[in-house]
Coordinates of C-alpha atoms in Angstrom, one line a residue:
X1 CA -203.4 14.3 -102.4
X2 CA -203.8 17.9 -103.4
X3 CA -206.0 18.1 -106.4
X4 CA -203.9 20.8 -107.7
X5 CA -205.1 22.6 -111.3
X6 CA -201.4 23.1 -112.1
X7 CA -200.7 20.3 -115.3
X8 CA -204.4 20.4 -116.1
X9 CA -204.6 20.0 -119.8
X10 CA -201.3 21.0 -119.9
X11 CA -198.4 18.4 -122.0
X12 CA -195.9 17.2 -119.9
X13 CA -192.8 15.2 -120.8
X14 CA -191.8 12.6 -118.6
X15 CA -188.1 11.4 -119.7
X16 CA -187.1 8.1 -118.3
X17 CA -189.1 5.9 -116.4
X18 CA -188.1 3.2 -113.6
X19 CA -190.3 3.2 -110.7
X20 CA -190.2 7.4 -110.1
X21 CA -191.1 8.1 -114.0
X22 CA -194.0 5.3 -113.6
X23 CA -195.3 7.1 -110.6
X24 CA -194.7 10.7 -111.7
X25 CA -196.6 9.6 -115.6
X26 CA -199.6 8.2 -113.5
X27 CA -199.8 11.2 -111.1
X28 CA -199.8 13.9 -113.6
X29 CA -202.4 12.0 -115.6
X30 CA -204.5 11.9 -112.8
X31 CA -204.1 15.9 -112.2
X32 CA -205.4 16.3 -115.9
X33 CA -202.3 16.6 -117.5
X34 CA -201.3 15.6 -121.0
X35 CA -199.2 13.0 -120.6
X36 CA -196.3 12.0 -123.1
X37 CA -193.6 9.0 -121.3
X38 CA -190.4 8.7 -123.2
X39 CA -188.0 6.0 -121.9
X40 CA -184.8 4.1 -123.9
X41 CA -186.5 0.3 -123.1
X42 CA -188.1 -1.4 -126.3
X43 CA -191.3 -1.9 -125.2
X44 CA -191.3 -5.5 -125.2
X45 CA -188.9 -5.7 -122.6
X46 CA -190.0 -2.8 -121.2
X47 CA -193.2 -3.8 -118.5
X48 CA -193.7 -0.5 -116.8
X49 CA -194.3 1.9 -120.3
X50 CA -197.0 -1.6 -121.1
X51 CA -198.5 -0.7 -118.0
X52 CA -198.7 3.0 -119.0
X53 CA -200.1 2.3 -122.6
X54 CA -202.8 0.0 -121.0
X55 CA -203.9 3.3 -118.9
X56 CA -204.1 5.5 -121.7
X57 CA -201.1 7.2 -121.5
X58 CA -198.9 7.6 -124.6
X59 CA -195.2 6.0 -124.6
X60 CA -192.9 6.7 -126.9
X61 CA -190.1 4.0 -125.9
X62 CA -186.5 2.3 -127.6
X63 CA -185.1 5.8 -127.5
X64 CA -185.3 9.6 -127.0
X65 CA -186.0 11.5 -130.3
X66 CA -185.0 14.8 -130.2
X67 CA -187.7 16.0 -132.4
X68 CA -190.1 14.6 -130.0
X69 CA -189.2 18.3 -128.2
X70 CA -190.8 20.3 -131.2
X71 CA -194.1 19.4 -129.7
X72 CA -195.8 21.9 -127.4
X73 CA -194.5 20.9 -124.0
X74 CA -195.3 23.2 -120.9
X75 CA -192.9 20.8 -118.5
X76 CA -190.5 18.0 -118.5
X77 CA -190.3 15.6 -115.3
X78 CA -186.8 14.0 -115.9
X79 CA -185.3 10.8 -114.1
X80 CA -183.1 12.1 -111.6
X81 CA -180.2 9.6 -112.8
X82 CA -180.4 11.3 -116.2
X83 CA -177.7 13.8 -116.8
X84 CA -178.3 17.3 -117.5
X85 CA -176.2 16.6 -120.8
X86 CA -178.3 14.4 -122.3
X87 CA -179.4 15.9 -125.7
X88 CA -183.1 15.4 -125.0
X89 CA -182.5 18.2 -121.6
X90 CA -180.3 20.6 -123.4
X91 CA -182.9 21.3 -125.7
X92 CA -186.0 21.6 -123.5
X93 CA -183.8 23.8 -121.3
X94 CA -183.0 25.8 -124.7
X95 CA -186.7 25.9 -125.5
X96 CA -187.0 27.0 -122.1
X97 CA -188.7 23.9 -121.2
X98 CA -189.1 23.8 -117.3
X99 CA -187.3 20.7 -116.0
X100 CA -188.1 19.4 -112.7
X101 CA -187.7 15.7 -111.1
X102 CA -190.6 14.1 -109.6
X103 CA -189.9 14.5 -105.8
X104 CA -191.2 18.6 -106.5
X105 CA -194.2 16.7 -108.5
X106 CA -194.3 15.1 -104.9
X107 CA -194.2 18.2 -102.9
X108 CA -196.9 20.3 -104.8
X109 CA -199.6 17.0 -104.2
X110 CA -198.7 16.2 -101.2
X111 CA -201.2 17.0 -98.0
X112 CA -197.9 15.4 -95.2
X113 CA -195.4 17.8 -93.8
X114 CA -192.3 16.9 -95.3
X115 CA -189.2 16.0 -93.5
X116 CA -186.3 15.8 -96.1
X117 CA -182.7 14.1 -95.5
X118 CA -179.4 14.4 -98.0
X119 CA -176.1 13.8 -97.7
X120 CA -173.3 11.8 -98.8
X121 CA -172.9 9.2 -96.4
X122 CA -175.7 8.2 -94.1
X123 CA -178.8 9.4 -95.0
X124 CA -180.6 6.5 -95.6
X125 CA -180.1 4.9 -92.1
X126 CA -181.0 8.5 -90.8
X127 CA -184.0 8.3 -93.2
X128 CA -185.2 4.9 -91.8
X129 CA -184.2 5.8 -88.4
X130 CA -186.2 9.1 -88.1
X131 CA -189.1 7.4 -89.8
X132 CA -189.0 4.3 -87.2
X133 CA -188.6 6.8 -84.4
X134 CA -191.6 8.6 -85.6
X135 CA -194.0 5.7 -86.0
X136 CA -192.6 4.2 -82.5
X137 CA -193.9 7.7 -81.1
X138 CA -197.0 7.6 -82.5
X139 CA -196.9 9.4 -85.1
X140 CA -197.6 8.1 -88.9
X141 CA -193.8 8.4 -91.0
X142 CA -194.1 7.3 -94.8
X143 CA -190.8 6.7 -96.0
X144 CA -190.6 7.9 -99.6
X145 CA -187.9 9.6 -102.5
X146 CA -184.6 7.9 -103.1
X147 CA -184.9 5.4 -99.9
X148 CA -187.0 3.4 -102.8
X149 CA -190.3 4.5 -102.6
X150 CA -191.4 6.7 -105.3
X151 CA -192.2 10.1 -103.5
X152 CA -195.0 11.3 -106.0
X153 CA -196.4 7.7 -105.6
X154 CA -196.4 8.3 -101.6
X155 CA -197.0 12.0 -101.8
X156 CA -200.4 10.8 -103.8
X157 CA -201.9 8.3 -100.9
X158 CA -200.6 10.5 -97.3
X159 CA -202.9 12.6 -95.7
X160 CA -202.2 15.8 -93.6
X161 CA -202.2 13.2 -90.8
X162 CA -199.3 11.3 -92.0
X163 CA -195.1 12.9 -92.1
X164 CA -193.5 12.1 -95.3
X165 CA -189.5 11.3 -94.7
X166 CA -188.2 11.6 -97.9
X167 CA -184.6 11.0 -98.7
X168 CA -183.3 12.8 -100.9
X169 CA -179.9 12.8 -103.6
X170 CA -178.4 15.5 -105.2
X171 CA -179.3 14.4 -108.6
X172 CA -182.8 14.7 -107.5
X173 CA -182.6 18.1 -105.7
X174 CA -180.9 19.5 -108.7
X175 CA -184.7 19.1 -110.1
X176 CA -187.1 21.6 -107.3
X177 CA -188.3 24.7 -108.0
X178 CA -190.5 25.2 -105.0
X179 CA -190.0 21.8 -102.9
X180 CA -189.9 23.2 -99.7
X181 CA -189.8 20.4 -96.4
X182 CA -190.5 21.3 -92.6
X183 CA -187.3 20.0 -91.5
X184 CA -184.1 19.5 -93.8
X185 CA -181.5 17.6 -92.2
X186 CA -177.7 17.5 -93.9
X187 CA -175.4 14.6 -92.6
X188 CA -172.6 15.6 -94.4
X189 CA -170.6 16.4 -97.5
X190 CA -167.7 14.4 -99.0
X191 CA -166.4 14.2 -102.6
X192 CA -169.2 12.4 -104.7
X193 CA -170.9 11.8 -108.0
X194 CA -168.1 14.0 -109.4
X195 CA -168.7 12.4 -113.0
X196 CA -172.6 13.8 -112.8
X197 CA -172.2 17.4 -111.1
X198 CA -168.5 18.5 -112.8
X199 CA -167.2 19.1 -110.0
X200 CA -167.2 19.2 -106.5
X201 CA -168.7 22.6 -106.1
X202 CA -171.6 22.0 -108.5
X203 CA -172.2 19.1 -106.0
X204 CA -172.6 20.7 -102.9
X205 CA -174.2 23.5 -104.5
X206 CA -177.1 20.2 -105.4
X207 CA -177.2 19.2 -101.7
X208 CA -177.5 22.7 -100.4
X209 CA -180.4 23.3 -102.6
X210 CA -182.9 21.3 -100.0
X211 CA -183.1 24.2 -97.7
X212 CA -183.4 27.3 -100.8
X213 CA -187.1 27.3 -100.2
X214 CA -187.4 27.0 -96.4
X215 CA -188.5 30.2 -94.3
X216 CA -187.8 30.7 -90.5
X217 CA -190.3 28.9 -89.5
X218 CA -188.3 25.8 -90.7
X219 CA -185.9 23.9 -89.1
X220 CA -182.5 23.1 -90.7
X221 CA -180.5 20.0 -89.1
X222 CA -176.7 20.0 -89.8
X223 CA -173.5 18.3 -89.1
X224 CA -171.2 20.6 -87.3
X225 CA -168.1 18.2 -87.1
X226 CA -167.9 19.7 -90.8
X227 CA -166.7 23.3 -91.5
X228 CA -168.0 24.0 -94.2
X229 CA -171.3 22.7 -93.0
X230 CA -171.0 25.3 -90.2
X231 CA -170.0 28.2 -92.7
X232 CA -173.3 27.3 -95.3
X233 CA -175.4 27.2 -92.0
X234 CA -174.9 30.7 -91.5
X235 CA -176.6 31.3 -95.1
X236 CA -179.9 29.8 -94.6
X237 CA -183.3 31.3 -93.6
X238 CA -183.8 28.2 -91.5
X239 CA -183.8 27.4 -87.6
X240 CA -180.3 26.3 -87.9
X241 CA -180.7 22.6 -85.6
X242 CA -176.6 21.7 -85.2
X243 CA -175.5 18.0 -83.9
X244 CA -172.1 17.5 -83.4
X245 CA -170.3 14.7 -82.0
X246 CA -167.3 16.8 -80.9
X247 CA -168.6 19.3 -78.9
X248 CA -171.6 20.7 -77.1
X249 CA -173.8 22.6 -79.1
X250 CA -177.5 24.1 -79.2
X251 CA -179.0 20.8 -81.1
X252 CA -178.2 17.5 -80.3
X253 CA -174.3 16.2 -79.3
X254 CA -171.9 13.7 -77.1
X255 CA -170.6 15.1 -74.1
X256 CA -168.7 12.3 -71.5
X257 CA -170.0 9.3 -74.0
X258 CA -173.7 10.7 -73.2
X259 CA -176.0 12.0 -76.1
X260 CA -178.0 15.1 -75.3
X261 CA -180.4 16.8 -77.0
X262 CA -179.7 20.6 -75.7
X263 CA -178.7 19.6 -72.2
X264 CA -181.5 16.4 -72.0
X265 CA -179.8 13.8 -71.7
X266 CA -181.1 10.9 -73.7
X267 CA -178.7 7.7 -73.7
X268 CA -175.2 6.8 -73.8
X269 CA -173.5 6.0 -76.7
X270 CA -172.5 2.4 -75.8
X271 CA -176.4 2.1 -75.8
X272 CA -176.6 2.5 -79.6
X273 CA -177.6 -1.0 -81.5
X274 CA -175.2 0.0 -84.9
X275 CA -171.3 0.3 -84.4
X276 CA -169.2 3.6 -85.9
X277 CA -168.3 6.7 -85.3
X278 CA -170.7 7.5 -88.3
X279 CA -173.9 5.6 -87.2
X280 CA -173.2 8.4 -83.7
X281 CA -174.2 11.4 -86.2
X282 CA -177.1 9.6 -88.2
X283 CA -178.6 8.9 -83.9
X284 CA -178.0 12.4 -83.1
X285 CA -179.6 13.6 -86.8
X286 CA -182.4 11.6 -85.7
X287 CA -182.6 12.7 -82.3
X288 CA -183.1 16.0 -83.1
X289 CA -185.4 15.5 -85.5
X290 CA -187.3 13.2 -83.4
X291 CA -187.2 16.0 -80.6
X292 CA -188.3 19.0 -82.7
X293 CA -191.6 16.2 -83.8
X294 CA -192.5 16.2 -79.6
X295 CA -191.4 12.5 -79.9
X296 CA -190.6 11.0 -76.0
X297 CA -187.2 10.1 -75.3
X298 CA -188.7 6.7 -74.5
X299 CA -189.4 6.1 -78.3
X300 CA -186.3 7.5 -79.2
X301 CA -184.5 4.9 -76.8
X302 CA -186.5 2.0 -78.0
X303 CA -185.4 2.5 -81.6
X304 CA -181.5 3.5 -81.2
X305 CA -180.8 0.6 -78.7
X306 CA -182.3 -2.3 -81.4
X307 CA -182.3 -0.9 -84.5
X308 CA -180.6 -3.8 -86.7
X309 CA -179.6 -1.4 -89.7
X310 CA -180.4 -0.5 -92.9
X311 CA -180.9 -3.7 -95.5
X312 CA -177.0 -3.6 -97.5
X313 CA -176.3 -0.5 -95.2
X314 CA -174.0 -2.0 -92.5
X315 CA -177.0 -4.7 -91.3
X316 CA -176.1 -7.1 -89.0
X317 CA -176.6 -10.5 -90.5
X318 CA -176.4 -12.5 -86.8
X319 CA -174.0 -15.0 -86.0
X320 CA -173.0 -18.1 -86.9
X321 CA -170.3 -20.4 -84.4
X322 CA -169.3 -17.0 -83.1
X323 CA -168.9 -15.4 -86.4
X324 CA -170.9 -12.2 -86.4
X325 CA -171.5 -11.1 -90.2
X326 CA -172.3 -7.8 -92.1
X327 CA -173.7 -6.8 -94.6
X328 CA -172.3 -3.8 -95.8
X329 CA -173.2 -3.6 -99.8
X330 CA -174.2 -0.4 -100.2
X331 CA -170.4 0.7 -99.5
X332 CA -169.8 1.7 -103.2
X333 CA -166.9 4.1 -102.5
X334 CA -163.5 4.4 -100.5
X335 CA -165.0 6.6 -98.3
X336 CA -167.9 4.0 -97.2
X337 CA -165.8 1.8 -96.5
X338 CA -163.9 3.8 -94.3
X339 CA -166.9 4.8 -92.5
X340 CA -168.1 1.2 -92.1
X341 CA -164.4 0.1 -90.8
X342 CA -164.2 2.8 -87.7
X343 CA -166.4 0.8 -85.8
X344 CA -164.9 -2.8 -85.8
X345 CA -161.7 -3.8 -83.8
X346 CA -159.5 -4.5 -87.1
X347 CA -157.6 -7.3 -85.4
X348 CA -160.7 -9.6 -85.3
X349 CA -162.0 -8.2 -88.8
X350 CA -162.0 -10.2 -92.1
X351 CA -162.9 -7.1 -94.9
X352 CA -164.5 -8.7 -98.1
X353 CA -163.9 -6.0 -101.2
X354 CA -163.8 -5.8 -104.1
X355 CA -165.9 -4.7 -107.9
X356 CA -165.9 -2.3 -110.8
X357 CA -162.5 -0.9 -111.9
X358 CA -163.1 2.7 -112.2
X359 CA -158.9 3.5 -113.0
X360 CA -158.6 4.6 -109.0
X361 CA -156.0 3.3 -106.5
X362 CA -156.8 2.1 -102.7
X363 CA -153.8 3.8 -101.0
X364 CA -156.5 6.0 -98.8
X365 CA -157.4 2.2 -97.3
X366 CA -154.1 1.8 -96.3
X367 CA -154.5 3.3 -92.4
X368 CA -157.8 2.1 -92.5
X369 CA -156.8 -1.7 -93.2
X370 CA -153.3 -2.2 -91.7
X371 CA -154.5 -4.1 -88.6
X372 CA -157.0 -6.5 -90.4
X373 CA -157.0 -10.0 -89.6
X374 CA -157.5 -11.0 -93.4
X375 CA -159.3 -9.7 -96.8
X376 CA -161.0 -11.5 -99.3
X377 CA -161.2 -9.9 -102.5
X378 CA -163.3 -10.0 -106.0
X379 CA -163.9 -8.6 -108.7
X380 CA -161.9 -6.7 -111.6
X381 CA -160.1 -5.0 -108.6
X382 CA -159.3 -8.0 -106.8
X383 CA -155.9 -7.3 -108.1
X384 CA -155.3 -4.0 -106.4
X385 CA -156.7 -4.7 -103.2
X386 CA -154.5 -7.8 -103.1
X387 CA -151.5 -5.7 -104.2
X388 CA -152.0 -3.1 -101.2
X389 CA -153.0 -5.9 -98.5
X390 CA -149.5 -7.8 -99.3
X391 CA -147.5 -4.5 -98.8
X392 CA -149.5 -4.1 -95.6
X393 CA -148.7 -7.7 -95.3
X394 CA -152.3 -8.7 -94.5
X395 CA -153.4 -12.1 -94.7
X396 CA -155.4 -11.5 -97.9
X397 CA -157.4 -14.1 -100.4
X398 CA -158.8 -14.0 -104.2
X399 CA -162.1 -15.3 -104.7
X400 CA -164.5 -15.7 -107.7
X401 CA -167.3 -13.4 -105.7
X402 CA -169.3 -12.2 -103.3
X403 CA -170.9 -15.6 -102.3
X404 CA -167.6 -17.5 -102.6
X405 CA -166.0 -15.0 -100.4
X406 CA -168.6 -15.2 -97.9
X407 CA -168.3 -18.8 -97.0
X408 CA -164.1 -18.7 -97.7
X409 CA -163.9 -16.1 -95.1
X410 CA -166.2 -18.1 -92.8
X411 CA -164.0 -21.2 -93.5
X412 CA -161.0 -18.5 -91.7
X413 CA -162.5 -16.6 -89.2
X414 CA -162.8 -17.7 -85.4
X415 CA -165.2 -17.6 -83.2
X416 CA -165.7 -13.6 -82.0
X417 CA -164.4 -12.6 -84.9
X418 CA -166.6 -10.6 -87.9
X419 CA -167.0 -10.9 -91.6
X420 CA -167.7 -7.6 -93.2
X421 CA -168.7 -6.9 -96.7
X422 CA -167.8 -3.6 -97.7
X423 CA -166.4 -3.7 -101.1
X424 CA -165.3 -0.3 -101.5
X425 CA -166.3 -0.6 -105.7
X426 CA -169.9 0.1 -107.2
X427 CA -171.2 -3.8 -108.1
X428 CA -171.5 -3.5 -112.0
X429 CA -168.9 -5.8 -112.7
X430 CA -170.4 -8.4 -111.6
X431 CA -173.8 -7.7 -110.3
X432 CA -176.4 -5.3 -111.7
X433 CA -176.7 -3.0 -108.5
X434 CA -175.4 -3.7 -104.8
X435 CA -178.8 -4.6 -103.8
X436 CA -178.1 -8.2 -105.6
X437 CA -174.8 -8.0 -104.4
X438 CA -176.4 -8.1 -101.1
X439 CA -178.7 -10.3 -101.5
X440 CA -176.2 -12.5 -102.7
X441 CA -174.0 -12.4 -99.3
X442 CA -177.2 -12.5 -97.4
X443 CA -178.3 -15.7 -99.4
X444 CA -174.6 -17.2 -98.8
X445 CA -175.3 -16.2 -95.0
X446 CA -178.3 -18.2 -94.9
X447 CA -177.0 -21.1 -96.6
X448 CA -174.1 -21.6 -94.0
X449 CA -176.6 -21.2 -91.3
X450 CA -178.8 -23.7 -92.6
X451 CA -175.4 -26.1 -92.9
X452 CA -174.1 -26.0 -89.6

């Protein structure tokens, strides 16, 4: 870690905790800084802030007192999830407060170069897959930022020897002042988090901001199946580094069912371990990151041909009696889902879906479903997804949730066909996040393996 004189006796705010705000609270404290953790928990239920009190720092916790701001803060390190609306926010931005999220805490420690991916869809099996490519090479990748491991917590223990590949969400770029990473890498940009950034121009204007900082010495990785990722391209100081699965271009990109990596060829694409259309872009992301590292195509090879997938991110579960099953919780949207269905023969695919009403229709599964063998559904919109399978007239089944539906659709399927879960609905309905609702599936997985 840089010992940096920056927050030396200097009071910092750090609003909300979780595992970033833990990290971010220690870090600072350890720079010098004056300290001051505000999070919503009571304390008794509230472990990490009883950990923080323990080290000497001060926690102010069971809510967020506005007046708390008439003290003489300097900066406020805010939880990436917490809205810019929040009262606490609006007035340290009014007291022109600085307000940054911890991944630029990260950035002005850490010694590693920085290799930082965003998007809507994919980045974190592109994350996991550059990092595994790197390591496989030879070279030390630390996975850190919205992947799950804190990035000021990683930032802190890397040395210049190590990369950091930090994944990276909108609501946490809309916090860097000076982040800056060697390579940026954008795998593209759908309608998202429209409740947080307004609209949707507020939230590409949040994913565009990983490259503000970089300088042409940098090295910009971008999805040029997208227009508009092509147009923005044209507006950054970067090395612009394109991959494109529809046509040949200076970066990494299909040609004949062949991947390249400007005219090398690498491996075919019936070569790659993960299924989809959309797992093709996240390999050619990481391709050209792992070429612009000096990583051999032999490493590369060894990664994209047995990579297993991403825990709750399309991961292959195994088989059992012929019945492959996926585990595909992480699928929190339409769009997801969609994604996850392009690379599965429908006809031998039972879907399980299903969660949190938000007030939206399915209609934009429609195409996407119409060929499925059978759906099992859950959840609060069990009822619409059963609705639009019947007009599609698909086999489709209610269950009580994700663990019933596992085994009920094993109960259907035959042998060579798959079980996917890809519930199309964030988990809150039923589950706390869609990690548990994965686990939960993976559990039920287990169970029926252990039966038969």
């Amino acid at each position: 870690m840089k010992k940096i004189s920056t927050f030396e006796n200097k009071k910092v705010l750090v609003l909300g905790l979780a595992k970033s705000g833990a990290s971010a609270a220690r870090v600072l404290n350890d720079l010098g800084a004056i300290v001051t953790v505000n999070d919503g928990k009571e304390l008794g239920e509230n472990k990490e802030a009883q950990n923080l009190l323990e080290n000497g720092i001060r926690v102010i916790s069971g809510g967020h007192p506005v007046e708390l701001l008439d003290e003489d803060f300097s900066l406020m390190v805010k939880n990436p999830g917490i809205p810019y609306e929040n009262p606490m926010v609006v007035k340290a931005l009014e007291k022109g407060i600085p307000v940054i999220t911890e991944v630029e805490l990260a950035y002005l420690i850490s010694e590693a170069d920085i290799i930082g991916i965003t998007g809507t869809n994919g980045k974190t099996t592109t994350t996991t897959l550059i990092a595994d490519i790197l390591n496989e090479g030879g070279l030390s990748a630390k996975l850190a930022g919205n992947i799950g491991f804190p990035a000021s917590e990683v930032a802190e223990k890397a040395t210049e020897n190590d990369t950091l590949v930090m994944e990276l969400s909108s609501f946490q770029l809309m916090g860097i002042e000076k982040f800056r990473p060697e390579i940026a890498v954008i795998t593209n940009i759908f309608s998202a988090h429209l409740d947080y950034h307004g609209n949707q121009k507020n939230y590409e204007a949040a994913k565009w901001r990983i490259q503000e900082n970089m300088e042409d010495s940098d090295f910009l990785v971008i999805n040029f199946n997208q227009e508009k990722l092509r147009k923005l391209s044209e507006e950054t100081k970067a090395q612009v580094i394109p991959f494109s699965t529809l046509e040949k271009v200076d970066g990494a990109y299909v040609l004949n069912g062949e991947i390249y990596f400007r005219d090398e060829y690498i491996l075919d694409v019936d070569n790659l371990s993960l299924p989809g259309e959309h797992n093709v872009e996240n390999a050619l992301a990481a391709v050209a990151v792992a070429k612009l590292k000096g990583v051999s195509n032999q490493s590369i090879i060894n990664i994209l041909t047995t990579f297993s997938g991403v825990k709750h991110r399309l991961q292959y579960l195994g088989n059992i009696e012929g019945v492959k099953f996926y585990n595909d919780s992480k699928a929190t949207n339409i769009l997801a889902t969609q994604k996850a269905l392009s690379g599965f023969e429908n006809n031998k695919l039972w879907l399980l879906a299903g969660g949190l009403d938000r007030g939206n229709g399915f209609e934009e599964l429609a195409s996407d479903i119409e060929n499925l063998k059978g759906m099992i559904v859950f959840g609060e919109t069990a009822p619409k997804l059963r609705e639009l399978a019947e007009e599609l007239n698909i086999t489709v089944l209610e269950s009580e949730n994700v663990g019933t539906a596992a085994r009920l659709a094993f109960e259907k399927a035959e042998p060579g066909e798959v079980v996917l879960l890809s519930p199309a609905n964030a988990s809150w309905d039923q589950y706390p996040n869609f990690e548990i609702r994965g686990d939960v599936f993976v559990q039920e997985f287990d169970k029926l393996k252990e039966e038969i």
